[in-house]
mmCIF file of C-alpha atoms and ligand atoms in Angstrom:
data_model
loop_
_atom_site.group_PDB
_atom_site.id
_atom_site.type_symbol
_atom_site.label_atom_id
_atom_site.label_comp_id
_atom_site.label_asym_id
_atom_site.label_seq_id
_atom_site.Cartn_x
_atom_site.Cartn_y
_atom_site.Cartn_z
ATOM 1 C CA MET A 1 96.728 11.211 0.709
ATOM 2 C CA GLY A 2 93.328 9.451 0.168
ATOM 3 C CA LEU A 3 90.374 10.723 -1.813
ATOM 4 C CA ARG A 4 89.914 14.533 -1.288
ATOM 5 C CA LEU A 5 86.390 15.226 -0.891
ATOM 6 C CA GLY A 6 84.750 18.576 -1.333
ATOM 7 C CA LEU A 7 81.366 19.277 0.396
ATOM 8 C CA LEU A 8 78.586 21.259 -1.608
ATOM 9 C CA SER A 9 77.098 23.201 0.787
ATOM 10 C CA THR A 10 76.852 23.595 4.445
ATOM 11 C CA ALA A 11 73.784 21.277 5.135
ATOM 12 C CA ARG A 12 73.427 19.757 8.381
ATOM 13 C CA ILE A 13 73.833 16.157 7.002
ATOM 14 C CA ASN A 14 77.463 17.061 6.411
ATOM 15 C CA ASP A 15 78.215 16.505 10.054
ATOM 16 C CA ALA A 16 77.817 12.869 9.754
ATOM 17 C CA ILE A 17 80.154 12.747 6.524
ATOM 18 C CA LEU A 18 82.628 14.916 8.261
ATOM 19 C CA ALA A 19 82.633 12.442 11.170
ATOM 20 C CA ALA A 20 82.887 9.771 8.928
ATOM 21 C CA ALA A 21 85.727 11.073 6.967
ATOM 22 C CA ALA A 22 87.564 11.438 10.133
ATOM 23 C CA GLU A 23 87.232 7.754 11.265
ATOM 24 C CA SER A 24 88.336 6.764 7.440
ATOM 25 C CA ALA A 25 91.673 6.590 6.139
ATOM 26 C CA ALA A 26 90.699 6.622 2.760
ATOM 27 C CA VAL A 27 88.934 10.056 2.815
ATOM 28 C CA GLU A 28 89.640 13.603 3.368
ATOM 29 C CA VAL A 29 87.382 16.456 3.297
ATOM 30 C CA VAL A 30 89.204 19.313 1.986
ATOM 31 C CA ALA A 31 86.998 21.970 0.777
ATOM 32 C CA VAL A 32 83.468 23.434 1.432
ATOM 33 C CA ALA A 33 81.335 25.755 -0.741
ATOM 34 C CA SER A 34 78.344 27.679 0.204
ATOM 35 C CA ARG A 35 75.915 30.327 -1.411
ATOM 36 C CA SER A 36 77.498 32.556 0.956
ATOM 37 C CA GLU A 37 81.299 33.193 1.246
ATOM 38 C CA GLU A 38 81.122 34.231 4.770
ATOM 39 C CA ARG A 39 79.107 31.041 5.702
ATOM 40 C CA ALA A 40 81.446 28.797 3.844
ATOM 41 C CA ALA A 41 84.756 30.527 5.664
ATOM 42 C CA ALA A 42 83.405 30.328 8.994
ATOM 43 C CA TYR A 43 81.884 26.415 8.323
ATOM 44 C CA ALA A 44 85.776 25.650 7.011
ATOM 45 C CA ARG A 45 87.437 27.419 10.043
ATOM 46 C CA SER A 46 84.913 25.627 12.650
ATOM 47 C CA HIS A 47 85.342 22.310 11.021
ATOM 48 C CA GLY A 48 89.188 22.269 10.278
ATOM 49 C CA ILE A 49 88.609 22.277 6.450
ATOM 50 C CA ALA A 50 91.401 23.672 4.245
ATOM 51 C CA SER A 51 89.798 25.519 1.373
ATOM 52 C CA SER A 52 86.124 27.529 1.226
ATOM 53 C CA TYR A 53 84.179 29.035 -1.392
ATOM 54 C CA GLY A 54 81.307 31.417 -1.917
ATOM 55 C CA SER A 55 80.037 29.503 -4.493
ATOM 56 C CA TYR A 56 79.319 26.082 -5.789
ATOM 57 C CA GLU A 57 81.004 26.425 -8.781
ATOM 58 C CA GLU A 58 84.310 27.696 -7.501
ATOM 59 C CA LEU A 59 84.694 24.450 -5.453
ATOM 60 C CA LEU A 60 84.039 22.415 -8.823
ATOM 61 C CA GLY A 61 87.197 24.236 -10.296
ATOM 62 C CA ASP A 62 89.443 23.423 -7.345
ATOM 63 C CA ASP A 63 91.920 20.791 -8.867
ATOM 64 C CA GLU A 64 92.635 19.704 -5.182
ATOM 65 C CA VAL A 65 89.332 18.492 -4.995
ATOM 66 C CA ASP A 66 88.841 14.579 -6.562
ATOM 67 C CA ALA A 67 85.117 14.037 -5.315
ATOM 68 C CA VAL A 68 82.188 16.219 -4.482
ATOM 69 C CA TYR A 69 79.453 15.070 -1.642
ATOM 70 C CA VAL A 70 76.320 16.850 -2.803
ATOM 71 C CA SER A 71 74.323 17.647 0.109
ATOM 72 C CA LEU A 72 71.822 20.064 -1.350
ATOM 73 C CA PRO A 73 68.180 20.045 -1.066
ATOM 74 C CA ASN A 74 66.691 17.238 -3.173
ATOM 75 C CA GLY A 75 65.629 19.669 -6.165
ATOM 76 C CA LEU A 76 69.009 20.288 -6.898
ATOM 77 C CA HIS A 77 70.759 16.860 -6.662
ATOM 78 C CA ALA A 78 70.229 15.965 -10.133
ATOM 79 C CA GLU A 79 71.723 19.428 -11.784
ATOM 80 C CA TRP A 80 74.851 19.282 -9.419
ATOM 81 C CA ALA A 81 75.273 15.551 -10.016
ATOM 82 C CA VAL A 82 75.871 16.417 -13.780
ATOM 83 C CA ARG A 83 77.673 19.634 -13.138
ATOM 84 C CA CYS A 84 80.084 17.925 -10.791
ATOM 85 C CA ALA A 85 80.617 15.093 -13.628
ATOM 86 C CA ASP A 86 81.422 17.237 -16.205
ATOM 87 C CA ALA A 87 83.836 19.231 -14.043
ATOM 88 C CA GLY A 88 85.445 15.708 -13.831
ATOM 89 C CA LYS A 89 84.550 15.022 -10.253
ATOM 90 C CA HIS A 90 83.645 11.913 -8.550
ATOM 91 C CA VAL A 91 80.247 12.133 -7.175
ATOM 92 C CA LEU A 92 78.414 11.133 -3.946
ATOM 93 C CA VAL A 93 74.666 12.474 -4.392
ATOM 94 C CA GLU A 94 72.709 12.346 -1.336
ATOM 95 C CA LYS A 95 69.326 10.457 -1.612
ATOM 96 C CA PRO A 96 66.880 10.827 -3.306
ATOM 97 C CA PHE A 97 69.015 11.391 -6.286
ATOM 98 C CA SER A 98 66.015 12.531 -8.372
ATOM 99 C CA PRO A 99 62.422 11.526 -8.673
ATOM 100 C CA ARG A 100 62.634 11.533 -12.778
ATOM 101 C CA VAL A 101 64.288 8.583 -14.413
ATOM 102 C CA ALA A 102 65.238 10.745 -17.522
ATOM 103 C CA GLU A 103 67.276 12.923 -15.095
ATOM 104 C CA VAL A 104 68.793 10.085 -13.233
ATOM 105 C CA GLU A 105 70.051 8.552 -17.008
ATOM 106 C CA ARG A 106 71.285 12.151 -18.025
ATOM 107 C CA ALA A 107 73.588 12.334 -14.781
ATOM 108 C CA PHE A 108 75.130 8.874 -15.211
ATOM 109 C CA ASP A 109 75.423 9.349 -18.762
ATOM 110 C CA ALA A 110 77.768 12.650 -17.824
ATOM 111 C CA ALA A 111 79.470 10.337 -15.362
ATOM 112 C CA GLU A 112 80.234 7.789 -17.874
ATOM 113 C CA ARG A 113 81.281 10.335 -20.720
ATOM 114 C CA ALA A 114 83.740 11.839 -17.902
ATOM 115 C CA GLY A 115 84.930 8.312 -16.312
ATOM 116 C CA VAL A 116 83.964 9.340 -12.987
ATOM 117 C CA VAL A 117 82.140 7.322 -10.148
ATOM 118 C CA MET A 118 78.674 8.334 -9.223
ATOM 119 C CA THR A 119 76.621 6.995 -6.362
ATOM 120 C CA GLU A 120 73.448 7.657 -4.554
ATOM 121 C CA GLY A 121 74.029 8.143 -0.777
ATOM 122 C CA PHE A 122 71.700 5.447 0.978
ATOM 123 C CA MET A 123 74.147 4.712 3.862
ATOM 124 C CA TRP A 124 71.842 2.228 5.133
ATOM 125 C CA ARG A 125 72.856 -0.187 2.324
ATOM 126 C CA HIS A 126 76.247 -0.153 3.539
ATOM 127 C CA ASN A 127 75.929 -1.307 7.158
ATOM 128 C CA PRO A 128 76.793 -4.981 7.927
ATOM 129 C CA GLN A 129 73.003 -5.348 9.278
ATOM 130 C CA THR A 130 71.374 -5.074 5.762
ATOM 131 C CA PHE A 131 73.941 -7.563 4.296
ATOM 132 C CA ARG A 132 73.271 -9.815 7.249
ATOM 133 C CA LEU A 133 69.268 -9.549 6.489
ATOM 134 C CA LEU A 134 69.948 -10.691 2.811
ATOM 135 C CA SER A 135 72.233 -13.323 3.734
ATOM 136 C CA MET A 136 69.384 -14.835 6.080
ATOM 137 C CA ILE A 137 66.931 -14.300 3.257
ATOM 138 C CA GLY A 138 69.165 -15.922 0.527
ATOM 139 C CA GLU A 139 69.870 -18.811 3.263
ATOM 140 C CA GLY A 140 66.221 -19.786 3.425
ATOM 141 C CA VAL A 141 65.570 -18.829 7.017
ATOM 142 C CA ILE A 142 62.199 -17.633 6.446
ATOM 143 C CA GLY A 143 61.346 -19.523 3.250
ATOM 144 C CA GLU A 144 60.148 -17.717 0.234
ATOM 145 C CA VAL A 145 59.841 -13.941 0.748
ATOM 146 C CA ARG A 146 55.943 -12.905 0.384
ATOM 147 C CA LEU A 147 55.742 -9.439 2.176
ATOM 148 C CA VAL A 148 57.871 -6.400 3.275
ATOM 149 C CA ARG A 149 56.536 -3.883 5.254
ATOM 150 C CA ALA A 150 58.774 -0.567 5.999
ATOM 151 C CA VAL A 151 58.074 2.239 8.199
ATOM 152 C CA PHE A 152 60.163 5.600 8.476
ATOM 153 C CA SER A 153 58.672 8.698 10.010
ATOM 154 C CA PHE A 154 59.562 11.401 12.447
ATOM 155 C CA PRO A 155 57.977 14.630 13.509
ATOM 156 C CA LEU A 156 59.570 17.417 11.306
ATOM 157 C CA GLY A 157 59.308 20.869 12.885
ATOM 158 C CA ARG A 158 61.108 23.844 11.405
ATOM 159 C CA PRO A 159 58.789 25.228 8.699
ATOM 160 C CA GLU A 160 61.695 26.659 7.034
ATOM 161 C CA ASP A 161 63.261 23.428 6.460
ATOM 162 C CA PRO A 162 63.577 22.597 2.608
ATOM 163 C CA ARG A 163 61.876 19.299 2.964
ATOM 164 C CA TRP A 164 58.544 21.307 3.455
ATOM 165 C CA ASP A 165 59.153 23.275 0.241
ATOM 166 C CA PRO A 166 57.653 21.871 -3.005
ATOM 167 C CA ALA A 167 59.911 23.891 -5.194
ATOM 168 C CA LEU A 168 62.804 22.190 -3.622
ATOM 169 C CA GLU A 169 61.215 18.601 -4.054
ATOM 170 C CA GLY A 170 60.582 18.059 -0.379
ATOM 171 C CA GLY A 171 57.874 15.989 1.341
ATOM 172 C CA ALA A 172 57.841 12.778 3.090
ATOM 173 C CA LEU A 173 58.042 10.376 0.311
ATOM 174 C CA MET A 174 60.936 12.004 -1.176
ATOM 175 C CA ASP A 175 62.786 12.290 2.237
ATOM 176 C CA VAL A 176 62.127 9.080 4.523
ATOM 177 C CA GLY A 177 59.988 7.029 2.149
ATOM 178 C CA THR A 178 62.757 6.370 -0.480
ATOM 179 C CA TYR A 179 64.467 4.201 2.322
ATOM 180 C CA CYS A 180 61.461 2.268 2.473
ATOM 181 C CA ILE A 181 61.198 1.699 -1.400
ATOM 182 C CA SER A 182 65.088 1.329 -1.423
ATOM 183 C CA ALA A 183 64.432 -1.748 1.176
ATOM 184 C CA ALA A 184 61.722 -3.414 -0.882
ATOM 185 C CA ARG A 185 63.251 -3.006 -4.024
ATOM 186 C CA LEU A 186 66.799 -4.593 -2.550
ATOM 187 C CA ILE A 187 64.416 -7.420 -1.060
ATOM 188 C CA CYS A 188 62.089 -8.082 -3.790
ATOM 189 C CA GLY A 189 63.602 -6.507 -7.142
ATOM 190 C CA GLU A 190 61.883 -4.231 -9.287
ATOM 191 C CA PRO A 191 58.341 -3.582 -8.515
ATOM 192 C CA THR A 192 55.670 -4.335 -11.537
ATOM 193 C CA ASP A 193 52.993 -2.407 -9.908
ATOM 194 C CA ILE A 194 53.221 0.700 -8.015
ATOM 195 C CA ALA A 195 50.573 2.599 -6.126
ATOM 196 C CA GLY A 196 50.149 5.279 -3.084
ATOM 197 C CA PHE A 197 48.720 8.002 -1.702
ATOM 198 C CA GLY A 198 50.177 11.191 0.240
ATOM 199 C CA THR A 199 48.747 14.042 1.837
ATOM 200 C CA ALA A 200 49.928 16.234 -0.626
ATOM 201 C CA ASN A 201 47.686 19.453 -1.816
ATOM 202 C CA VAL A 202 45.682 19.276 1.485
ATOM 203 C CA ARG A 203 43.517 22.273 1.069
ATOM 204 C CA GLU A 204 43.085 24.205 3.732
ATOM 205 C CA SER A 205 41.068 27.465 4.292
ATOM 206 C CA ASP A 206 43.259 30.924 3.395
ATOM 207 C CA PRO A 207 42.404 34.198 5.109
ATOM 208 C CA GLY A 208 40.411 35.294 2.348
ATOM 209 C CA GLY A 209 37.856 32.459 3.615
ATOM 210 C CA GLY A 210 38.682 30.707 0.146
ATOM 211 C CA LEU A 211 40.265 27.318 -0.418
ATOM 212 C CA ALA A 212 44.263 27.298 -1.031
ATOM 213 C CA ASP A 213 47.046 24.855 -1.314
ATOM 214 C CA VAL A 214 48.682 25.634 1.862
ATOM 215 C CA ARG A 215 51.048 22.646 1.787
ATOM 216 C CA ALA A 216 51.967 21.311 -1.524
ATOM 217 C CA VAL A 217 54.256 18.344 -0.191
ATOM 218 C CA ASP A 218 53.030 15.265 1.331
ATOM 219 C CA SER A 219 53.562 15.366 5.114
ATOM 220 C CA ARG A 220 52.714 11.631 5.252
ATOM 221 C CA PHE A 221 52.800 9.022 2.346
ATOM 222 C CA ALA A 222 51.601 5.159 2.198
ATOM 223 C CA GLY A 223 52.394 2.872 -0.576
ATOM 224 C CA VAL A 224 52.161 -0.688 -1.999
ATOM 225 C CA LEU A 225 54.590 -2.438 -4.577
ATOM 226 C CA ARG A 226 53.833 -5.464 -6.226
ATOM 227 C CA PHE A 227 56.458 -8.109 -7.515
ATOM 228 C CA ASP A 228 56.660 -10.354 -10.473
ATOM 229 C CA ASP A 229 56.560 -13.813 -8.035
ATOM 230 C CA GLY A 230 53.716 -12.226 -6.098
ATOM 231 C CA ALA A 231 55.633 -10.945 -3.301
ATOM 232 C CA LEU A 232 54.093 -7.514 -1.976
ATOM 233 C CA ALA A 233 55.528 -4.542 -0.087
ATOM 234 C CA THR A 234 53.731 -1.902 2.157
ATOM 235 C CA PHE A 235 55.181 1.232 3.271
ATOM 236 C CA ASP A 236 54.538 4.312 5.030
ATOM 237 C CA CYS A 237 56.550 7.352 6.162
ATOM 238 C CA GLY A 238 55.919 10.655 7.666
ATOM 239 C CA PHE A 239 57.062 13.976 8.916
ATOM 240 C CA ASP A 240 53.824 14.527 11.266
ATOM 241 C CA LEU A 241 54.142 11.314 12.861
ATOM 242 C CA PRO A 242 56.152 10.122 15.826
ATOM 243 C CA GLY A 243 59.617 8.848 15.266
ATOM 244 C CA ARG A 244 59.304 5.251 13.637
ATOM 245 C CA ASP A 245 61.693 3.167 12.191
ATOM 246 C CA GLY A 246 61.242 -0.913 11.015
ATOM 247 C CA LEU A 247 61.801 -3.313 8.487
ATOM 248 C CA GLU A 248 59.974 -6.722 8.332
ATOM 249 C CA VAL A 249 60.476 -9.445 5.927
ATOM 250 C CA VAL A 250 57.693 -12.079 6.111
ATOM 251 C CA GLY A 251 58.399 -15.422 4.390
ATOM 252 C CA SER A 252 56.655 -18.649 4.083
ATOM 253 C CA ASP A 253 58.368 -19.913 7.050
ATOM 254 C CA GLY A 254 58.823 -17.034 9.475
ATOM 255 C CA THR A 255 59.749 -13.527 9.875
ATOM 256 C CA LEU A 256 62.798 -11.187 10.092
ATOM 257 C CA TYR A 257 62.598 -7.952 11.762
ATOM 258 C CA LEU A 258 65.161 -4.765 11.914
ATOM 259 C CA THR A 259 63.950 -2.511 14.736
ATOM 260 C CA ASP A 260 66.563 -0.203 13.519
ATOM 261 C CA PRO A 261 67.072 -0.751 9.684
ATOM 262 C CA TRP A 262 67.935 2.940 8.464
ATOM 263 C CA HIS A 263 70.466 4.122 11.132
ATOM 264 C CA ALA A 264 71.544 0.986 12.271
ATOM 265 C CA ARG A 265 72.649 2.575 15.758
ATOM 266 C CA SER A 266 71.559 -0.513 17.550
ATOM 267 C CA PRO A 267 71.763 -3.046 14.698
ATOM 268 C CA GLY A 268 70.509 -6.471 14.851
ATOM 269 C CA VAL A 269 67.921 -9.010 13.464
ATOM 270 C CA VAL A 270 64.946 -10.488 15.031
ATOM 271 C CA VAL A 271 63.995 -14.078 13.745
ATOM 272 C CA GLN A 272 60.507 -15.435 14.321
ATOM 273 C CA ARG A 273 59.594 -19.048 13.370
ATOM 274 C CA GLY A 274 56.615 -20.393 14.871
ATOM 275 C CA ASP A 275 56.732 -19.825 18.760
ATOM 276 C CA GLU A 276 60.267 -19.209 18.815
ATOM 277 C CA THR A 277 62.060 -15.771 18.631
ATOM 278 C CA GLU A 278 65.752 -15.136 18.583
ATOM 279 C CA HIS A 279 67.584 -11.906 18.395
ATOM 280 C CA GLU A 280 71.131 -11.820 16.698
ATOM 281 C CA ARG A 281 73.136 -8.716 17.713
ATOM 282 C CA ILE A 282 75.497 -7.203 15.251
ATOM 283 C CA GLU A 283 78.446 -5.089 16.058
ATOM 284 C CA PRO A 284 77.695 -1.304 15.204
ATOM 285 C CA THR A 285 79.681 0.367 12.346
ATOM 286 C CA ASN A 286 79.242 3.782 11.022
ATOM 287 C CA SER A 287 77.274 3.364 7.753
ATOM 288 C CA TYR A 288 78.457 6.874 6.550
ATOM 289 C CA ARG A 289 81.833 5.877 6.658
ATOM 290 C CA LEU A 290 81.267 2.424 5.165
ATOM 291 C CA GLN A 291 79.487 4.784 2.385
ATOM 292 C CA LEU A 292 82.719 6.997 1.968
ATOM 293 C CA ASP A 293 85.094 3.868 1.845
ATOM 294 C CA ASP A 294 82.956 2.232 -0.738
ATOM 295 C CA LEU A 295 83.287 5.143 -3.004
ATOM 296 C CA ALA A 296 87.307 5.478 -2.587
ATOM 297 C CA GLU A 297 87.599 1.982 -3.065
ATOM 298 C CA ALA A 298 85.519 1.962 -6.362
ATOM 299 C CA ILE A 299 87.542 5.105 -7.560
ATOM 300 C CA GLU A 300 90.813 3.403 -6.854
ATOM 301 C CA THR A 301 90.398 -0.052 -7.899
ATOM 302 C CA ASN A 302 88.015 0.649 -10.769
ATOM 303 C CA ARG A 303 85.264 -1.216 -9.775
ATOM 304 C CA PRO A 304 81.545 -0.191 -9.718
ATOM 305 C CA PRO A 305 80.378 1.618 -6.438
ATOM 306 C CA LEU A 306 77.940 -0.618 -4.085
ATOM 307 C CA LEU A 307 75.087 1.872 -5.681
ATOM 308 C CA GLY A 308 75.228 2.712 -9.146
ATOM 309 C CA ARG A 309 73.122 3.740 -12.043
ATOM 310 C CA ASN A 310 70.842 0.712 -12.017
ATOM 311 C CA ASP A 311 70.035 1.423 -8.420
ATOM 312 C CA ALA A 312 69.330 5.327 -8.755
ATOM 313 C CA VAL A 313 67.436 4.589 -12.017
ATOM 314 C CA GLY A 314 65.045 2.088 -10.089
ATOM 315 C CA GLN A 315 64.641 4.431 -7.190
ATOM 316 C CA ALA A 316 63.647 6.817 -9.651
ATOM 317 C CA ARG A 317 61.301 5.007 -11.597
ATOM 318 C CA VAL A 318 59.308 4.182 -8.221
ATOM 319 C CA LEU A 319 59.332 7.570 -7.148
ATOM 320 C CA GLU A 320 58.090 8.840 -10.639
ATOM 321 C CA GLU A 321 55.040 6.842 -10.497
ATOM 322 C CA LEU A 322 54.421 7.690 -7.007
ATOM 323 C CA LEU A 323 54.473 11.198 -7.472
ATOM 324 C CA GLY A 324 53.495 11.498 -11.084
ATOM 325 C CA ALA A 325 56.728 13.680 -11.111
HETATM 326 N N1 LIG B 401 71.802 9.991 4.176
HETATM 327 C C1 LIG B 401 71.300 10.681 5.364
HETATM 328 O O1 LIG B 401 71.489 10.117 6.500
HETATM 329 C C2 LIG B 401 70.466 11.981 5.127
HETATM 330 C C3 LIG B 401 70.174 12.606 6.371
HETATM 331 C C4 LIG B 401 69.513 14.010 6.314
HETATM 332 C C5 LIG B 401 69.213 14.341 4.891
HETATM 333 N N2 LIG B 401 69.985 13.688 4.000
HETATM 334 C C6 LIG B 401 69.982 14.225 2.629
HETATM 335 O O2 LIG B 401 70.813 15.318 2.654
HETATM 336 C C7 LIG B 401 70.400 16.592 1.784
HETATM 337 C C8 LIG B 401 70.573 17.527 2.745
HETATM 338 O O3 LIG B 401 69.689 17.525 3.751
HETATM 339 P P1 LIG B 401 70.171 18.590 5.298
HETATM 340 O O4 LIG B 401 68.854 18.250 5.906
HETATM 341 O O5 LIG B 401 71.234 18.367 5.691
HETATM 342 O O6 LIG B 401 69.871 19.818 4.317
HETATM 343 P P2 LIG B 401 69.843 21.389 5.112
HETATM 344 O O7 LIG B 401 70.606 21.261 6.311
HETATM 345 O O8 LIG B 401 68.577 21.912 4.986
HETATM 346 O O9 LIG B 401 70.784 21.994 4.223
HETATM 347 C C9 LIG B 401 70.860 22.197 2.733
HETATM 348 C C10 LIG B 401 71.945 23.189 2.250
HETATM 349 O O10 LIG B 401 71.979 23.270 0.761
HETATM 350 C C11 LIG B 401 72.206 24.743 0.592
HETATM 351 N N3 LIG B 401 71.288 25.447 -0.199
HETATM 352 C C12 LIG B 401 71.489 25.361 -1.643
HETATM 353 N N4 LIG B 401 70.054 25.976 -2.111
HETATM 354 C C13 LIG B 401 68.982 25.993 -1.105
HETATM 355 C C14 LIG B 401 67.930 26.559 -0.987
HETATM 356 N N5 LIG B 401 67.312 26.910 -2.006
HETATM 357 N N6 LIG B 401 67.274 26.308 0.262
HETATM 358 C C15 LIG B 401 67.737 25.558 1.275
HETATM 359 N N7 LIG B 401 69.111 25.433 1.322
HETATM 360 C C16 LIG B 401 69.875 25.435 0.027
HETATM 361 C C17 LIG B 401 72.476 25.535 1.934
HETATM 362 O O11 LIG B 401 73.901 25.517 1.863
HETATM 363 P P3 LIG B 401 74.641 27.099 1.702
HETATM 364 O O12 LIG B 401 73.597 27.908 2.267
HETATM 365 O O13 LIG B 401 75.672 26.650 2.487
HETATM 366 O O14 LIG B 401 74.750 26.736 0.345
HETATM 367 C C18 LIG B 401 72.060 24.476 3.069
HETATM 368 O O15 LIG B 401 72.707 24.551 4.112
HETATM 369 C C19 LIG B 401 68.922 16.172 1.649
HETATM 370 O O16 LIG B 401 69.008 15.813 0.055
HETATM 371 C C20 LIG B 401 68.244 15.034 2.254
HETATM 372 O O17 LIG B 401 67.650 14.092 1.802
HETATM 373 C C21 LIG B 401 70.361 12.450 3.971
#
């Protein structure tokens, strides 16, 4: 039997992990926990999962669970990452880990104390498309990298979605903006200067005629990062914009462009140099399966996961600066 994974919550994103585990020879989903026992039991039944629990704590007490997937709303990630590690479970924490460096450090301290693997769930980093982009940059296909432009937006309806809730650390930056930051940092390193604006705290009239903060998370955010070597990255993201995905890396001699950088459903790299444009296609691969296989292999072979402490701390550092978190 491979790595026995437990799901912390009945989140929608679990569907991607369940499908990935079904494809993986290394990982099996064996348990699910919910705040509601009935919901957990129904979820386990409909998804063919062996065990269900009516609290997250109970799942952490299950000896048949080796690793936990934390698919809770953002504001609960760091706390439950620590609790998983303290319970001796390896842990895959959905992005964003936390917008506070100290919380990320605390969670990785707990993981190191417990001798468990901890990793942040940026599935896009595992896709061959991302590695191909990096290898093209490394081979000098576009010369010296000077500018990165990243975008990720989609219209988020569902007013009840936790991503609209400031108490659960929602907001466009925390949700889709984190991919853009992840990309800029992957390509350029850690930024020396970090700036940006969101639409947070948009004031609208309340029924009493005064002004009230009706929406305290950002529904849109635009940022700029500057790096030691002079490279710049700009990004924008939003929940009140049409669906847009893109990653452009502009070098001294040309441009690399990914039209589908985050989901990589139709992966490929567009290379533009002078008047010439080439499109290199890449075989589609399930990023979530690669992410699970990476976790399983890191545990099995005692090697670090693709995304470890440094990456999660780097992400949090940028978010902390942008949000003043
Ligand atoms: N990597 C990716 O591709 C990707 C894609 C989407 C989302 N995500 C990340 O995955 C996480 C979950 O996102 P999602 O959209 O799938 O979540 P969701 O469907 O809104 O579900 C979140 C789950 O958390 C549990 N929960 C615990 N406390 C809660 C509270 N106070 N309010 C609401 N739910 C609460 C609920 O499960 P129970 O009621 O069963 O306990 C709920 O089903 C987020 O951090 C998001 O950033 C990642």
